[in-house]
Amino acid sequence: MDKDIKVTLKVWRQKGPKAKGQFETYPMEIHQSVSFLEMLDILNERLVKEGKEPIVFDHDCREGICGMCSLYVNGHPHGPATGATTCQLYMRRFQDGETITIEPWRSAGFPVIRDLMVDRSAYDKIMQAGGFVSVNTGGVPDANAIPIPKKDADLAMDAAACIGCGACAAACKNGSAMLFVSAKVSQLALLPQGRVEAARRAKAMVAKMDELGFGNCTNTRACEMECPKNISVSNIARLNREFLKAKLKD
Amino acid sequence: MWLLNSSIGRKLVMSISGLFLILFLLFHLCMNIVAVFSGEAYNMVCEFLGTNWYALVGTLVLAAGVLVHFVYAWILTMQNRKARGNDRYAATARPKGVEWASQNMFVLGLIVILGLILHLSHFWANMMLAELAGVHGEIAPTDGAKFINFYFQGNIVNTILYVIWFVALWFHLTHGFWSAIQTLGWNNNIWLGRWECISKWVATIICGLFVVITIIFYVNGVGA
Ligand code: HEM
Ligand code: SF4
Ligand code: FES
């Protein structure tokens, strides 16, 4: 049964990108049925009433689809739950008396803007480099007009579940964005409409990822274990395949 | 050059050089197995290799392989530290399913290098180098079997140092082998688990045999 619990929040506070940050501690009494982000809302209301600066954190949809809620909770991106975003995290995951450490993503590719909010636009830039289909695919075809094997459709669908949240790079000791890039390359490379530009896309997205300073993947699988959408590292193998094939053809 | 400028290109070099080193380990293992059964046969192999041109070329290629692997490991590791950024997490937890070895490949590699230096000082310096330089001590540079007995038979310090070396190599290979396959793109949902399992077997067979053979040398020396 959910009950009221007392927790201690250790929250990273940082006034701006260049400012030196530090942890602030906030005691919190909260019901376990409250979501993690609602708890931060309640804390912020309290801070405003006390005349203090509220904690800045990113969020939007609060239903696990936008990928904004980039919080590193107790050593895990998106907190201790697997296959869930921070906004899908509830306080029943925590024990009475627990200390909860909340940090921003820490990766050179995602500089802190303020408090817990980081600049995740690097992933947008990677998308802009090639994460789209620009060939003319005509009007909307009839369903099943282009036969696609169920296996490929499933793999493409699984890869397309990526919400671009950045947890992969945040979890990776190498600050590598490979899981994200591989999901985006895969979801298109597996389908006929995306296949046409697969080689160019893989090269362009990898080049952009490298240019933005993300690290080299050493296959630790931390990304996959922390990904809220359970994106598999087999996508990384596919990206490697696509990339190497494209380069060897050049 | 994309083998240097692109992250996947760099990983490709890492992967090929690593697989090449594994192939060499297999070859070296065969020689050790020969020595277990017969010191004489082992010396025939040593003599056959000796300082012939093909052994010298082989040594140079091998040295280049180690050098490339090491230099790329260094570049990769430095870039990755930079990509991680200067600010570290206060709370960290290794997620389930992440192998310790996979996050410590560079440190494990350094231990492997230290073991390699010790090993080269024991054998290569006394054999190929000594023969090339034309200076040697009491044991003839072609008498590999005698060197094995000299360094291992009843020598607990060397035996333990070598076993530590092989354990580090074991960790390195448990991750390294499947990681190399993954880097080549030769993986999918079904083979992911299989390759990881095969990787552990590859590491265990190679390093396990090296350890067993070292202990045999410690107890018995080379075969009669
Ligand atoms: C007999 C010696 C060695 C063998 C057989 C070996 C084998 C391998 C293999 C197969 C890989 C996987 C490549 C990939 O992920 O694509 C690897 C990766 C790596 N090795 Fe080695 N290695 C050896 C020595 C070394 C040394 C001396 C170092 C340097 C300190 C080193 C550092 C690394 C690093 C940092 C990686 C990257 C981790 C990764 O990408 O998975 N290794 N090694
Ligand atoms: S791969 Fe997973 S962790 Fe990475 S951005 Fe996509 S959803 Fe987030
Ligand atoms: S707020 Fe949209 S995914 Fe969490």
Coordinates of C-alpha atoms and ligand atoms in Angstrom, one line a residue:
Chain A
M1 CA 0.0 0.0 0.0
D2 CA 1.2 3.5 -0.8
K3 CA 1.9 5.6 2.2
D4 CA 3.5 8.9 3.2
I5 CA 7.3 8.7 3.2
K6 CA 10.1 11.1 4.3
V7 CA 13.0 11.4 1.8
T8 CA 16.0 13.7 1.6
L9 CA 16.6 15.2 -1.9
K10 CA 20.1 16.1 -2.9
V11 CA 19.6 18.3 -5.9
W12 CA 22.3 19.7 -8.2
R13 CA 21.9 23.5 -8.4
Q14 CA 23.8 25.6 -10.9
K15 CA 23.0 29.2 -11.8
G16 CA 24.1 29.1 -15.4
P17 CA 26.3 27.2 -17.9
K18 CA 29.5 28.7 -16.6
A19 CA 28.6 28.9 -12.9
K20 CA 30.0 26.5 -10.4
G21 CA 27.3 24.3 -9.1
Q22 CA 26.8 22.4 -5.9
F23 CA 24.3 20.1 -4.2
E24 CA 21.5 21.5 -2.1
T25 CA 19.6 19.3 0.3
Y26 CA 15.8 19.4 0.7
P27 CA 13.8 17.3 3.1
M28 CA 10.5 16.2 1.6
E29 CA 7.4 14.5 3.0
I30 CA 5.5 12.9 0.1
H31 CA 2.8 10.3 -0.7
Q32 CA 4.1 7.3 -2.6
S33 CA 1.4 7.7 -5.2
V34 CA 2.9 11.0 -6.4
S35 CA 5.0 10.9 -9.5
F36 CA 8.7 12.0 -9.3
L37 CA 8.1 15.1 -11.4
E38 CA 5.0 16.0 -9.4
M39 CA 7.2 15.8 -6.3
L40 CA 9.6 18.3 -7.8
D41 CA 6.6 20.5 -8.7
I42 CA 5.5 20.4 -5.0
L43 CA 9.0 21.2 -3.9
N44 CA 9.2 24.1 -6.3
E45 CA 5.9 25.5 -5.0
R46 CA 7.4 25.4 -1.6
L47 CA 10.6 27.1 -2.7
V48 CA 8.6 29.9 -4.4
K49 CA 6.6 30.4 -1.3
E50 CA 9.8 30.6 0.7
G51 CA 11.1 33.3 -1.8
K52 CA 13.7 30.9 -3.2
E53 CA 14.6 30.1 -6.7
P54 CA 12.7 27.0 -8.0
I55 CA 14.6 24.1 -9.4
V56 CA 14.9 24.2 -13.2
F57 CA 14.3 20.8 -14.9
D58 CA 13.1 19.8 -18.3
H59 CA 9.8 18.1 -19.0
D60 CA 6.9 18.3 -21.4
C61 CA 4.6 15.4 -22.2
R62 CA 4.9 13.6 -18.9
E63 CA 3.8 10.3 -20.5
G64 CA 7.1 9.0 -21.8
I65 CA 7.0 10.1 -25.4
C66 CA 8.8 13.5 -25.7
G67 CA 12.1 12.6 -24.1
M68 CA 12.6 15.8 -22.2
C69 CA 12.7 14.7 -18.6
S70 CA 16.4 14.2 -18.5
L71 CA 17.2 13.5 -14.8
Y72 CA 19.9 11.3 -13.4
V73 CA 18.4 9.8 -10.3
N74 CA 20.5 7.8 -7.8
G75 CA 23.1 6.8 -10.4
H76 CA 20.6 6.0 -13.2
P77 CA 19.4 8.1 -16.1
H78 CA 15.6 8.2 -15.7
G79 CA 16.0 6.7 -12.2
P80 CA 15.9 3.1 -11.0
A81 CA 13.0 1.8 -13.0
T82 CA 13.9 0.0 -16.2
G83 CA 12.2 0.8 -19.5
A84 CA 10.6 4.0 -18.1
T85 CA 11.3 7.7 -18.3
T86 CA 11.7 10.0 -15.3
C87 CA 8.1 11.2 -15.8
Q88 CA 6.9 7.6 -15.5
L89 CA 8.7 7.2 -12.2
Y90 CA 6.6 7.1 -9.0
M91 CA 7.6 7.7 -5.4
R92 CA 6.6 4.1 -4.5
R93 CA 10.0 3.2 -6.0
F94 CA 11.6 4.8 -2.9
Q95 CA 11.8 3.9 0.7
D96 CA 11.0 5.9 3.8
G97 CA 14.2 7.7 5.0
E98 CA 16.0 7.3 1.6
T99 CA 18.3 10.0 0.2
I100 CA 17.6 10.7 -3.5
T101 CA 20.5 12.2 -5.5
I102 CA 19.3 14.1 -8.6
E103 CA 21.8 15.3 -11.1
P104 CA 21.7 16.6 -14.7
W105 CA 23.0 14.5 -17.6
R106 CA 26.8 14.7 -17.5
S107 CA 28.3 14.5 -20.9
A108 CA 30.4 17.0 -22.9
G109 CA 27.8 16.8 -25.6
F110 CA 25.0 18.0 -23.2
P111 CA 26.2 21.1 -21.4
V112 CA 24.2 22.2 -18.3
I113 CA 22.0 25.2 -19.0
R114 CA 20.8 25.6 -15.4
D115 CA 20.3 23.3 -12.4
L116 CA 19.0 20.0 -13.9
M117 CA 18.4 21.2 -17.4
V118 CA 20.9 20.4 -20.1
D119 CA 21.2 21.5 -23.7
R120 CA 20.2 18.4 -25.7
S121 CA 20.2 20.1 -29.1
A122 CA 23.2 18.1 -30.1
Y123 CA 20.8 15.2 -30.9
D124 CA 18.7 17.5 -33.0
K125 CA 21.8 18.5 -34.9
I126 CA 22.6 14.8 -35.6
M127 CA 19.0 14.4 -36.8
Q128 CA 19.3 17.4 -39.1
A129 CA 22.5 15.9 -40.6
G130 CA 20.6 12.9 -42.1
G131 CA 17.8 11.5 -39.9
F132 CA 15.1 11.9 -42.6
V133 CA 14.0 10.7 -46.0
S134 CA 14.4 13.3 -48.8
V135 CA 13.6 11.2 -51.8
N136 CA 10.2 11.6 -53.4
T137 CA 8.1 8.7 -52.2
G138 CA 4.9 9.8 -53.9
G139 CA 1.5 10.0 -52.3
V140 CA 0.4 7.9 -49.4
P141 CA 0.3 4.3 -50.8
D142 CA -2.4 1.8 -50.0
A143 CA -1.7 -0.3 -46.9
N144 CA 0.4 -3.3 -47.9
A145 CA 1.1 -1.9 -51.4
I146 CA 4.8 -2.1 -50.5
P147 CA 5.3 -5.5 -48.9
I148 CA 7.6 -5.3 -45.9
P149 CA 8.6 -8.5 -44.0
K150 CA 7.1 -8.7 -40.6
K151 CA 10.6 -9.1 -39.1
D152 CA 11.8 -5.9 -40.7
A153 CA 8.7 -4.0 -39.7
D154 CA 9.1 -5.1 -36.1
L155 CA 12.8 -4.2 -36.0
A156 CA 12.1 -0.8 -37.6
M157 CA 9.3 -0.2 -35.1
D158 CA 11.4 -1.1 -32.2
A159 CA 14.2 1.2 -33.3
A160 CA 11.6 4.0 -33.9
A161 CA 10.6 3.8 -30.3
C162 CA 13.7 6.0 -29.5
I163 CA 12.5 9.3 -28.1
G164 CA 15.9 11.1 -28.3
C165 CA 16.1 11.6 -24.6
G166 CA 19.9 11.4 -24.3
A167 CA 20.0 8.8 -21.5
C168 CA 22.3 6.6 -23.7
A169 CA 25.1 9.2 -23.9
A170 CA 24.4 10.2 -20.2
A171 CA 24.8 6.6 -19.1
C172 CA 27.9 5.9 -21.2
K173 CA 31.3 6.1 -19.7
N174 CA 32.6 7.1 -23.1
G175 CA 29.9 9.8 -23.6
S176 CA 28.9 8.0 -26.8
A177 CA 25.7 8.7 -28.7
M178 CA 25.8 5.5 -30.7
L179 CA 22.6 4.0 -29.4
F180 CA 20.6 7.0 -30.4
V181 CA 22.3 7.3 -33.8
S182 CA 21.9 3.6 -34.5
A183 CA 18.2 3.7 -33.6
K184 CA 17.6 6.5 -36.0
V185 CA 19.7 5.0 -38.8
S186 CA 18.1 1.6 -38.3
Q187 CA 14.5 2.7 -38.3
L188 CA 14.9 4.2 -41.8
A189 CA 17.5 1.8 -43.2
L190 CA 15.1 -1.2 -42.6
L191 CA 12.3 0.3 -44.7
P192 CA 12.3 0.7 -48.5
Q193 CA 11.6 4.4 -48.3
G194 CA 14.6 5.0 -46.1
R195 CA 16.9 2.4 -47.8
V196 CA 17.6 4.6 -50.8
E197 CA 19.6 7.1 -48.7
A198 CA 20.9 4.6 -46.1
A199 CA 24.6 5.0 -47.0
R200 CA 24.6 8.8 -47.1
R201 CA 22.6 9.0 -43.9
A202 CA 24.9 6.7 -41.9
K203 CA 27.9 8.6 -43.0
A204 CA 26.4 12.0 -42.3
M205 CA 25.0 11.2 -38.9
V206 CA 28.1 9.5 -37.7
A207 CA 30.2 12.5 -39.0
K208 CA 28.0 14.9 -37.1
M209 CA 28.1 12.8 -33.9
D210 CA 31.9 12.8 -34.0
E211 CA 32.1 16.5 -34.8
L212 CA 29.9 17.3 -31.8
G213 CA 32.4 15.5 -29.5
F214 CA 30.5 12.4 -28.6
G215 CA 32.8 9.5 -27.6
N216 CA 33.8 6.2 -29.3
C217 CA 31.5 3.2 -28.4
T218 CA 33.3 0.4 -26.7
N219 CA 30.2 -1.8 -26.4
T220 CA 29.8 -1.7 -22.7
R221 CA 26.0 -1.9 -23.2
A222 CA 25.3 0.6 -20.4
C223 CA 23.1 2.6 -22.9
E224 CA 20.9 -0.3 -23.6
M225 CA 20.5 -1.2 -19.9
E226 CA 19.4 2.4 -19.1
C227 CA 17.4 3.3 -22.2
P228 CA 13.8 4.0 -21.3
K229 CA 12.7 2.5 -24.6
N230 CA 14.8 -0.7 -24.4
I231 CA 16.6 0.1 -27.7
S232 CA 18.9 -2.9 -28.4
V233 CA 22.6 -2.6 -29.1
S234 CA 22.0 -4.8 -32.1
N235 CA 21.1 -1.5 -33.7
I236 CA 24.7 -0.4 -33.1
A237 CA 25.9 -3.5 -35.0
R238 CA 23.5 -2.5 -37.9
L239 CA 24.9 1.1 -37.8
N240 CA 28.5 -0.3 -37.9
R241 CA 27.4 -2.5 -40.8
E242 CA 25.8 0.4 -42.7
F243 CA 28.7 2.7 -42.1
L244 CA 31.5 0.3 -43.0
K245 CA 29.6 -0.8 -46.1
A246 CA 29.2 2.8 -47.2
K247 CA 32.8 3.7 -46.5
L248 CA 34.2 0.6 -48.3
K249 CA 32.1 1.5 -51.3
D250 CA 33.5 5.0 -51.5
Chain B
M1 CA 41.4 9.3 -43.4
W2 CA 38.2 7.8 -42.0
L3 CA 40.1 5.1 -40.1
L4 CA 41.5 7.8 -37.9
N5 CA 38.9 10.6 -38.2
S6 CA 35.7 8.6 -37.6
S7 CA 34.7 6.9 -34.4
I8 CA 33.6 3.8 -36.2
G9 CA 36.7 3.8 -38.3
R10 CA 38.9 3.9 -35.2
K11 CA 36.8 1.1 -33.7
L12 CA 37.4 -0.9 -36.9
V13 CA 41.2 -0.6 -36.4
M14 CA 40.8 -1.6 -32.8
S15 CA 38.7 -4.6 -33.7
I16 CA 40.9 -5.9 -36.5
S17 CA 44.2 -5.4 -34.6
G18 CA 42.6 -7.1 -31.5
L19 CA 41.4 -10.1 -33.6
F20 CA 44.8 -10.3 -35.2
L21 CA 46.4 -10.5 -31.7
I22 CA 43.9 -13.3 -30.7
L23 CA 45.0 -15.2 -33.8
F24 CA 48.6 -14.8 -32.7
L25 CA 47.8 -16.0 -29.2
L26 CA 46.3 -19.2 -30.7
F27 CA 49.5 -19.8 -32.6
H28 CA 51.6 -19.1 -29.6
L29 CA 49.4 -21.5 -27.6
C30 CA 50.1 -24.3 -30.0
M31 CA 53.9 -23.8 -29.5
N32 CA 53.4 -24.0 -25.7
I33 CA 51.4 -27.2 -26.0
V34 CA 54.3 -28.7 -28.0
A35 CA 56.7 -27.8 -25.2
V36 CA 54.5 -29.5 -22.6
F37 CA 54.9 -32.8 -24.5
S38 CA 58.5 -32.5 -25.7
G39 CA 61.2 -30.0 -25.1
E40 CA 63.1 -31.4 -28.0
A41 CA 60.2 -30.8 -30.4
Y42 CA 59.8 -27.3 -29.0
N43 CA 63.4 -26.6 -29.7
M44 CA 62.9 -27.8 -33.3
V45 CA 60.2 -25.2 -33.7
C46 CA 62.4 -22.5 -32.1
E47 CA 65.2 -23.4 -34.5
F48 CA 62.8 -23.4 -37.4
L49 CA 61.7 -19.9 -36.5
G50 CA 65.0 -18.7 -35.1
T51 CA 66.2 -15.5 -36.7
N52 CA 65.1 -16.5 -40.2
W53 CA 63.6 -13.7 -42.4
Y54 CA 60.1 -15.0 -42.0
A55 CA 60.3 -15.0 -38.2
L56 CA 61.8 -11.5 -38.3
V57 CA 59.0 -10.3 -40.6
G58 CA 56.4 -12.1 -38.4
T59 CA 57.9 -10.4 -35.3
L60 CA 57.7 -7.0 -37.0
V61 CA 54.1 -7.4 -38.1
L62 CA 53.2 -8.6 -34.6
A63 CA 54.9 -5.6 -33.0
A64 CA 53.1 -3.3 -35.4
G65 CA 49.8 -5.0 -34.4
V66 CA 50.5 -4.4 -30.7
L67 CA 51.6 -0.9 -31.4
V68 CA 48.5 0.0 -33.5
H69 CA 46.2 -1.6 -30.9
F70 CA 47.9 0.3 -28.1
V71 CA 48.1 3.7 -29.9
Y72 CA 44.4 3.4 -30.9
A73 CA 43.4 2.3 -27.4
W74 CA 45.2 5.4 -26.1
I75 CA 43.5 7.7 -28.6
L76 CA 40.1 6.2 -28.0
T77 CA 40.4 6.3 -24.2
M78 CA 41.6 9.9 -24.2
Q79 CA 38.8 11.0 -26.5
N80 CA 36.2 9.2 -24.5
R81 CA 37.3 10.8 -21.3
K82 CA 37.0 14.2 -23.0
A83 CA 33.5 13.3 -24.3
R84 CA 32.5 12.3 -20.8
G85 CA 33.2 15.9 -19.7
N86 CA 34.9 17.3 -16.6
D87 CA 31.9 17.0 -14.3
R88 CA 31.4 13.5 -12.9
Y89 CA 28.3 12.0 -11.4
A90 CA 28.1 12.1 -7.6
A91 CA 26.0 8.9 -7.5
T92 CA 26.9 6.1 -9.8
A93 CA 25.6 2.6 -10.2
R94 CA 26.7 0.0 -12.7
P95 CA 23.5 -1.2 -14.3
K96 CA 22.7 -4.9 -14.4
G97 CA 24.0 -6.5 -17.6
V98 CA 27.1 -4.3 -17.9
E99 CA 30.3 -6.4 -17.5
W100 CA 33.1 -5.0 -15.4
A101 CA 35.7 -5.9 -18.0
S102 CA 33.9 -3.8 -20.7
Q103 CA 34.4 -0.6 -18.6
N104 CA 38.1 -1.4 -17.8
M105 CA 39.5 -2.4 -21.1
F106 CA 42.4 0.1 -21.0
V107 CA 43.6 -0.7 -17.5
L108 CA 43.4 -4.4 -18.4
G109 CA 45.4 -3.7 -21.5
L110 CA 48.0 -1.9 -19.5
I111 CA 48.4 -5.0 -17.3
V112 CA 48.7 -7.1 -20.5
I113 CA 51.5 -4.7 -21.7
L114 CA 53.4 -5.0 -18.4
G115 CA 53.2 -8.8 -18.6
L116 CA 54.3 -8.6 -22.2
I117 CA 57.4 -6.6 -21.3
L118 CA 58.3 -9.2 -18.6
H119 CA 57.7 -12.0 -21.1
L120 CA 59.8 -10.4 -23.8
S121 CA 62.6 -9.8 -21.3
H122 CA 62.5 -13.5 -20.4
F123 CA 62.4 -15.0 -23.9
W124 CA 62.6 -12.6 -26.8
A125 CA 65.6 -10.7 -25.4
N126 CA 67.5 -14.0 -24.6
M127 CA 66.6 -15.7 -27.9
M128 CA 65.9 -13.7 -31.0
L129 CA 67.6 -10.5 -29.8
A130 CA 70.6 -12.4 -28.4
E131 CA 71.0 -14.3 -31.6
L132 CA 70.8 -11.1 -33.7
A133 CA 73.3 -9.3 -31.5
G134 CA 75.5 -12.4 -31.3
V135 CA 75.9 -12.1 -27.5
H136 CA 74.4 -14.6 -25.1
G137 CA 74.8 -16.1 -21.7
E138 CA 75.2 -19.8 -20.7
I139 CA 72.0 -21.0 -22.4
A140 CA 72.1 -21.0 -26.2
P141 CA 69.6 -18.6 -27.8
T142 CA 68.0 -21.5 -29.7
D143 CA 67.5 -23.6 -26.6
G144 CA 63.9 -22.4 -25.8
A145 CA 63.2 -25.5 -23.7
K146 CA 66.0 -24.7 -21.3
F147 CA 64.8 -21.1 -21.0
I148 CA 61.3 -22.4 -20.1
N149 CA 62.8 -24.6 -17.3
F150 CA 65.1 -21.8 -16.2
Y151 CA 62.3 -19.3 -15.7
F152 CA 59.4 -21.5 -14.6
Q153 CA 60.5 -24.8 -13.0
G154 CA 60.2 -24.2 -9.3
N155 CA 60.0 -20.5 -9.8
I156 CA 56.9 -19.5 -7.9
V157 CA 57.3 -15.7 -8.5
N158 CA 57.4 -15.9 -12.2
T159 CA 54.6 -18.4 -12.2
I160 CA 52.3 -16.1 -10.2
L161 CA 53.2 -13.1 -12.3
Y162 CA 52.3 -15.0 -15.5
V163 CA 49.1 -16.2 -14.0
I164 CA 48.1 -12.6 -13.1
W165 CA 49.0 -11.6 -16.6
F166 CA 46.7 -14.3 -18.1
V167 CA 43.8 -13.4 -15.7
A168 CA 44.0 -9.8 -17.0
L169 CA 44.1 -11.1 -20.5
W170 CA 41.1 -13.3 -19.8
F171 CA 39.0 -10.3 -18.6
H172 CA 40.2 -8.3 -21.7
L173 CA 39.1 -11.1 -24.0
T174 CA 35.8 -11.9 -22.4
H175 CA 34.7 -8.5 -23.6
G176 CA 37.1 -8.0 -26.4
F177 CA 36.1 -10.8 -28.7
W178 CA 32.4 -10.2 -28.9
S179 CA 33.1 -6.4 -28.9
A180 CA 35.3 -6.9 -32.0
I181 CA 32.5 -8.9 -33.7
Q182 CA 29.9 -6.2 -32.8
T183 CA 32.3 -3.5 -34.1
L184 CA 32.5 -5.3 -37.5
G185 CA 28.7 -5.2 -37.5
W186 CA 28.3 -8.9 -37.5
N187 CA 25.6 -9.1 -34.9
N188 CA 21.9 -9.1 -34.4
N189 CA 19.3 -9.8 -31.7
I190 CA 19.8 -13.5 -31.8
W191 CA 23.6 -13.6 -32.0
L192 CA 24.2 -11.0 -29.4
G193 CA 23.9 -13.4 -26.5
R194 CA 25.6 -16.2 -28.4
W195 CA 28.6 -14.0 -29.3
E196 CA 28.9 -12.9 -25.6
C197 CA 28.9 -16.6 -24.6
I198 CA 31.4 -17.6 -27.3
S199 CA 33.6 -14.7 -26.2
K200 CA 33.8 -16.1 -22.7
W201 CA 34.7 -19.5 -24.1
V202 CA 37.4 -18.1 -26.3
A203 CA 38.9 -16.2 -23.4
T204 CA 38.6 -19.2 -21.1
I205 CA 40.1 -21.7 -23.6
I206 CA 43.0 -19.5 -24.5
C207 CA 43.9 -18.1 -21.1
G208 CA 43.0 -21.3 -19.2
L209 CA 45.4 -23.3 -21.3
F210 CA 48.1 -20.7 -20.9
V211 CA 47.6 -20.9 -17.1
V212 CA 47.6 -24.7 -17.0
I213 CA 50.7 -24.9 -19.1
T214 CA 52.5 -22.4 -17.0
I215 CA 51.7 -24.5 -13.9
I216 CA 52.9 -27.6 -15.6
F217 CA 56.2 -25.9 -16.4
Y218 CA 56.4 -24.8 -12.7
V219 CA 55.9 -28.3 -11.5
N220 CA 57.5 -30.4 -14.2
G221 CA 59.4 -28.2 -16.7
V222 CA 59.1 -29.0 -20.4
G223 CA 58.2 -32.5 -21.6
A224 CA 61.0 -35.1 -21.9
Ligands
HEM1 C1 47.4 -9.9 -26.5 C2 47.0 -8.7 -26.3 C3 45.7 -8.2 -26.7 C4 44.6 -8.7 -27.3 C5 44.5 -10.1 -27.9 C6 43.5 -7.7 -27.4 C7 42.3 -7.9 -28.0 C8 41.3 -7.0 -28.0 C9 40.1 -7.1 -28.7 C10 39.6 -8.3 -29.5 C11 39.4 -5.9 -28.6 C12 38.0 -5.6 -29.1 C13 38.0 -4.6 -30.2 C14 36.7 -3.9 -30.4 O1 36.0 -3.7 -29.5 O2 36.4 -3.6 -31.5 C15 40.2 -5.1 -27.8 C16 39.8 -3.8 -27.4 C17 40.5 -3.0 -26.6 N1 41.8 -3.2 -26.2 FE1 42.9 -4.9 -26.5 N2 44.0 -6.6 -26.8 C18 45.3 -6.8 -26.4 C19 46.1 -5.9 -25.7 C20 45.7 -4.6 -25.4 C21 46.6 -3.6 -24.8 C22 48.1 -3.8 -24.6 C23 45.9 -2.5 -24.6 C24 46.4 -1.2 -24.2 C25 46.5 -0.7 -23.0 C26 44.5 -2.8 -25.0 C27 43.5 -1.9 -24.9 C28 42.2 -2.1 -25.4 C29 41.2 -1.1 -25.4 C30 41.2 0.2 -24.7 C31 40.1 -1.7 -26.1 C32 38.8 -1.0 -26.4 C33 37.7 -1.6 -25.8 C34 36.6 -2.0 -26.8 O3 36.5 -1.3 -27.8 O4 35.9 -2.9 -26.5 N3 44.4 -4.1 -25.5 N4 41.4 -5.7 -27.5
SF4_2 S1 18.3 5.2 -27.6 FE1 17.1 5.2 -25.7 S2 18.4 6.3 -24.2 FE2 19.2 6.9 -26.3 S3 18.0 8.7 -26.9 FE3 16.9 6.9 -27.7 S4 15.3 6.5 -26.1 FE4 16.9 7.8 -25.1
FES3 S1 8.3 14.4 -19.9 FE1 8.1 13.6 -22.0 S2 9.1 11.7 -21.8 FE2 9.2 12.4 -19.8

